[in-house]
Structures are given as C-alpha cells and as structure tokens.
Coordinates of C-alpha atoms in Angstrom, one line a residue:
M3 CA -2.1 -103.1 13.6
E4 CA 1.5 -102.3 13.0
A5 CA 1.6 -100.0 16.1
N6 CA 0.2 -102.8 18.2
I7 CA 2.9 -105.1 17.1
Y8 CA 5.6 -102.6 18.0
I9 CA 4.1 -102.0 21.4
T10 CA 3.9 -105.8 22.1
L11 CA 7.5 -106.3 20.9
F12 CA 8.6 -103.4 23.2
L13 CA 6.8 -104.9 26.2
L14 CA 8.3 -108.3 25.5
L15 CA 11.8 -107.0 25.2
S16 CA 11.4 -104.9 28.4
S17 CA 10.1 -108.0 30.3
L18 CA 13.1 -110.1 29.0
A19 CA 15.5 -107.3 30.0
A20 CA 14.0 -107.0 33.5
G21 CA 14.2 -110.8 33.9
H22 CA 17.8 -110.8 32.8
L23 CA 18.8 -108.2 35.3
R24 CA 17.1 -110.2 38.1
D25 CA 19.5 -113.1 37.2
L26 CA 23.2 -113.2 37.8
P27 CA 25.5 -113.5 34.8
P28 CA 27.7 -116.6 34.5
G29 CA 30.7 -116.4 36.8
V30 CA 29.0 -114.4 39.6
K31 CA 27.6 -115.7 42.9
I32 CA 26.3 -113.9 46.0
K33 CA 27.6 -115.2 49.3
V34 CA 25.8 -114.5 52.6
L35 CA 28.7 -113.8 55.0
D36 CA 26.6 -112.9 58.1
R37 CA 22.9 -112.8 58.8
T38 CA 21.2 -111.6 61.9
R39 CA 17.7 -110.3 62.7
G40 CA 18.9 -106.8 61.7
N41 CA 21.4 -107.2 58.9
I42 CA 22.7 -109.2 56.0
L43 CA 26.3 -108.9 55.0
L44 CA 26.9 -110.0 51.4
G45 CA 30.0 -110.7 49.3
A46 CA 29.9 -111.0 45.5
E47 CA 32.1 -113.9 44.2
V48 CA 33.1 -112.8 40.7
Q49 CA 35.2 -114.7 38.1
E50 CA 38.3 -112.8 37.4
G51 CA 38.3 -110.9 34.1
L52 CA 34.6 -110.0 34.0
D53 CA 33.8 -106.4 33.3
K54 CA 33.0 -105.0 36.7
E55 CA 31.1 -102.0 35.4
Q56 CA 28.9 -104.2 33.1
I57 CA 27.9 -106.7 35.8
E58 CA 27.3 -104.1 38.6
Q59 CA 23.7 -103.4 37.5
N60 CA 22.9 -107.1 37.5
I61 CA 24.4 -107.5 41.0
Q62 CA 22.4 -104.6 42.4
T63 CA 19.1 -105.7 40.9
Y64 CA 19.6 -109.3 42.0
I65 CA 20.4 -108.4 45.6
A66 CA 17.4 -106.0 45.7
S67 CA 15.1 -108.7 44.4
N68 CA 16.4 -111.6 46.6
F69 CA 17.7 -110.2 49.9
T70 CA 15.4 -108.3 52.2
L71 CA 14.9 -107.9 55.9
G72 CA 11.2 -108.8 55.7
G73 CA 9.4 -109.1 59.0
E74 CA 11.4 -106.2 60.5
P75 CA 9.1 -103.2 60.5
D76 CA 10.1 -99.9 62.0
P77 CA 9.4 -100.0 65.8
I78 CA 6.8 -97.3 65.5
S79 CA 3.2 -97.0 66.5
I80 CA 0.4 -95.7 64.3
A81 CA 1.1 -92.0 64.5
S82 CA 2.5 -89.1 62.5
V83 CA 5.5 -90.6 60.7
V84 CA 7.8 -88.6 58.4
Y85 CA 10.3 -90.5 56.2
K86 CA 13.5 -88.9 55.1
Y87 CA 15.6 -90.6 52.4
Y88 CA 19.3 -89.7 52.2
S89 CA 22.4 -90.9 50.4
A90 CA 26.1 -90.3 50.3
S91 CA 29.1 -91.5 48.3
G92 CA 32.9 -91.2 48.7
T93 CA 35.8 -92.3 46.6
Q94 CA 39.5 -92.8 47.2
P95 CA 41.9 -93.1 44.2
W96 CA 44.5 -95.8 44.2
N97 CA 46.7 -97.5 41.5
G98 CA 44.9 -96.0 38.5
S99 CA 41.4 -96.7 39.8
Y100 CA 39.5 -96.1 43.0
V101 CA 37.6 -97.5 46.0
R102 CA 34.0 -96.3 46.2
T103 CA 31.7 -96.4 49.3
Y104 CA 28.1 -95.4 49.0
Y105 CA 24.7 -95.8 50.8
N106 CA 21.0 -95.2 50.4
N107 CA 19.3 -95.0 53.7
R108 CA 15.9 -94.0 55.2
A109 CA 15.2 -92.3 58.5
A110 CA 11.6 -92.7 59.9
Y111 CA 10.7 -90.0 62.3
N112 CA 7.8 -90.6 64.7
D113 CA 6.6 -87.8 67.0
W114 CA 4.6 -90.2 69.2
D115 CA 6.2 -93.6 69.6
R116 CA 4.6 -95.0 72.8
G117 CA 5.2 -91.6 74.5
Y118 CA 8.6 -91.0 72.9
V119 CA 9.9 -89.2 69.8
S120 CA 11.9 -91.8 67.8
V121 CA 14.0 -92.2 64.6
T122 CA 14.6 -95.5 63.0
V123 CA 17.2 -95.9 60.2
N124 CA 17.1 -98.7 57.6
G125 CA 19.4 -98.9 54.6
D126 CA 21.9 -100.5 52.3
T127 CA 25.7 -99.7 52.2
V128 CA 28.1 -100.9 49.5
T129 CA 31.8 -100.7 48.9
V130 CA 33.5 -101.6 45.6
W131 CA 37.1 -101.7 44.4
S132 CA 36.8 -100.7 40.7
G133 CA 40.3 -101.6 39.5
L134 CA 41.6 -104.5 37.5
N135 CA 45.1 -104.6 38.8
P136 CA 44.7 -106.3 41.2
Y137 CA 41.3 -107.6 40.4
Y138 CA 40.3 -108.5 43.9
S139 CA 40.8 -106.9 47.3
D140 CA 42.8 -109.0 49.8
A141 CA 40.4 -108.0 52.6
I142 CA 37.6 -105.6 53.2
D143 CA 36.4 -104.0 56.5
L144 CA 33.0 -102.3 56.6
A145 CA 32.2 -99.8 59.3
E146 CA 29.3 -97.4 59.8
R147 CA 28.4 -95.0 62.5
W148 CA 25.1 -93.2 63.2
S149 CA 24.9 -90.2 65.5
F150 CA 21.6 -88.8 66.6
S151 CA 21.2 -85.1 67.7
G152 CA 18.6 -84.5 70.3
L153 CA 17.8 -84.1 73.9
S154 CA 18.3 -87.1 76.3
V155 CA 18.7 -89.5 73.4
T156 CA 19.0 -93.3 74.0
V157 CA 19.7 -95.9 71.3
S158 CA 19.2 -99.5 70.4
F159 CA 20.5 -101.6 67.5
P160 CA 20.3 -105.1 65.9
P161 CA 21.8 -108.1 67.7
G162 CA 25.2 -109.5 66.8
I163 CA 28.9 -109.0 67.5
S164 CA 29.3 -106.5 64.7
W165 CA 27.0 -104.0 66.4
S166 CA 27.6 -101.7 69.4
G167 CA 26.2 -98.5 70.7
G168 CA 25.7 -96.1 73.6
G169 CA 24.6 -92.6 74.4
S170 CA 23.3 -91.2 71.1
T171 CA 25.5 -93.3 68.8
V172 CA 25.2 -96.7 67.0
S173 CA 28.1 -98.4 65.3
F174 CA 28.6 -101.4 62.9
D175 CA 31.9 -103.0 62.1
S176 CA 32.3 -106.2 60.1
G177 CA 36.0 -106.6 60.9
W178 CA 38.3 -107.7 58.2
V179 CA 36.7 -110.1 55.7
N180 CA 39.1 -112.2 53.7
T181 CA 38.2 -111.6 50.1
A182 CA 41.6 -112.6 48.5
G183 CA 41.0 -114.4 45.2
W184 CA 37.2 -114.1 45.1
A185 CA 35.7 -110.6 45.9
Y186 CA 36.1 -106.9 45.4
R187 CA 32.7 -105.9 46.7
L188 CA 30.8 -106.1 50.0
E189 CA 27.3 -104.9 50.8
N190 CA 25.5 -104.6 54.2
I191 CA 21.7 -104.4 54.3
F192 CA 20.5 -103.3 57.7
S193 CA 17.3 -102.5 59.6
G194 CA 16.5 -101.2 63.1
V195 CA 19.1 -98.6 64.0
Y196 CA 16.9 -96.9 66.6
A197 CA 17.0 -93.8 68.7
K198 CA 14.3 -92.3 71.1
S199 CA 13.9 -89.3 73.3
L200 CA 11.2 -88.0 75.7
L201 CA 11.9 -84.5 74.3
D202 CA 13.1 -84.3 70.7
I203 CA 15.5 -85.6 68.0
W204 CA 16.3 -83.4 65.1
R205 CA 19.1 -85.0 63.1
V206 CA 20.9 -88.2 62.2
D207 CA 24.5 -88.1 60.9
D208 CA 25.8 -91.1 59.1
S209 CA 29.4 -91.9 58.3
A210 CA 30.3 -95.1 56.4
T211 CA 34.0 -96.1 56.3
R212 CA 35.1 -98.9 54.0
S213 CA 38.7 -100.0 53.9
H214 CA 40.2 -102.3 51.3
R215 CA 43.5 -104.0 51.9
F216 CA 45.9 -104.8 49.1
G217 CA 49.0 -106.5 50.5
S218 CA 50.3 -104.1 53.1
T219 CA 48.4 -101.1 51.6
I220 CA 45.0 -100.0 53.0
V221 CA 42.8 -97.8 50.9
T222 CA 39.8 -96.2 52.7
A223 CA 36.8 -94.4 51.2
I224 CA 34.4 -92.5 53.5
A225 CA 30.8 -91.5 52.7
N226 CA 29.5 -88.8 55.1
G227 CA 25.9 -87.8 55.1
G228 CA 22.7 -87.6 57.1
A229 CA 19.4 -86.0 57.4
S230 CA 17.5 -83.4 59.5
V231 CA 14.3 -84.8 60.9
P232 CA 11.4 -84.5 60.7

C-alpha cells in the first residue's frame, strides 16, 4: 500500500515537471523571425536578469514541443535508408563568458532514390550568448554550410532568400538579426538540405558559424562536424 502511494506520487511529480518544462517561465517569449517550407528561425525574448542557465532547459523543451517542420518528409523512396545522427559544438570566450554554437542534425542516406543515391539533412542549430554583461547581443548572424563528398553530386535546398547552393554545397545565412534589448539566443530548425548522385555520396561536412555583435565587437563561435554515410 505504502509503496503504491510512493509510486503514484512519483508519477504525479514527474508529470507535473514535464508539463512545467513544456511551458515557458514568466518573462520568456519565443518569436518566429522567419518561416519557410524548409526552416523556422526563432528568437527567445527574455526579460533581463533571468538566470540564462536555469531557463535554457525550458526553452529547449518548449521549442521541441511546439515548433516542427511537419509535412516535410525526406525526399526518399521506399528503399534501403540509413540514418546517421551527428552533432557538434563550439565556443568562443569573451568578456568573462562565452558565445556557444551547437547543432544536432540527421543525415538520411538512400541508396536507391528514384535511380539516384541521395542524402537529406534535417536538424536544429542554436547559438547562445551566456554572459550577463551585457545581457543581450546587439545583433546575431547565423550561417551554416553543408558540403557533400561524392561523385557528380548535385544539391537542392529549401526556398527563401536565406538559402543558396551550387555544385555539392548548400548554405544558409540569416543576415544580421537585430536583437538589441531583447535576445541573446537564436535557433534555426531546418529540413530538406538535399544532395543526390547517380554514382555515390560518402560524406557530409557541416560547419555552423554564429556571430554575435556587441557594439563594434563581433564574437564568432564555429561548430564543425559531419558524418560519413552510409
């Protein structure tokens, strides 16, 4: 009887904690800065003075629960598909703290995509200024570049002025986003970075560059990574 009470109490507290994490704390709002068929650019409007480390888990959970690119499946046929998950992180110290850039991405390798070998990359890239002085970044620029290694590779990418590509490379660049007085964090959720070849693709290299501007000073943190496929 007593054990059942403890189990019930544990499950109730766990449920309440999960529900709390899915809600944003007071003083935090998520702004959609750009939304296309292939990406969502998000800014976190945070009341100055809140503990950045304490609210980061709430922000991550809330975004994961409320912002997805549903209806954007990988452009792959029913065939042999191998998924590779990869991540990277980079930091740059400044003024007693640091700028951090990190991502968690997935490459889907298909060895028979309507006659082609293909790789599709989906993911989520974040940049954060962790310091308190100043509390906000004046502006943030997000850029990411995917390079595919293979034979006779061609690429395609989501629509929008932030995207470009050619040969075996796809690039995203938000341009400078004015965050003065409201944000220290930006996040880009994307889907549909795509490469194909009649012969083979064996690797994707992924470099995310995030620059934060503070007055006339620019602090850049780079996260380099990638995955061999399949």
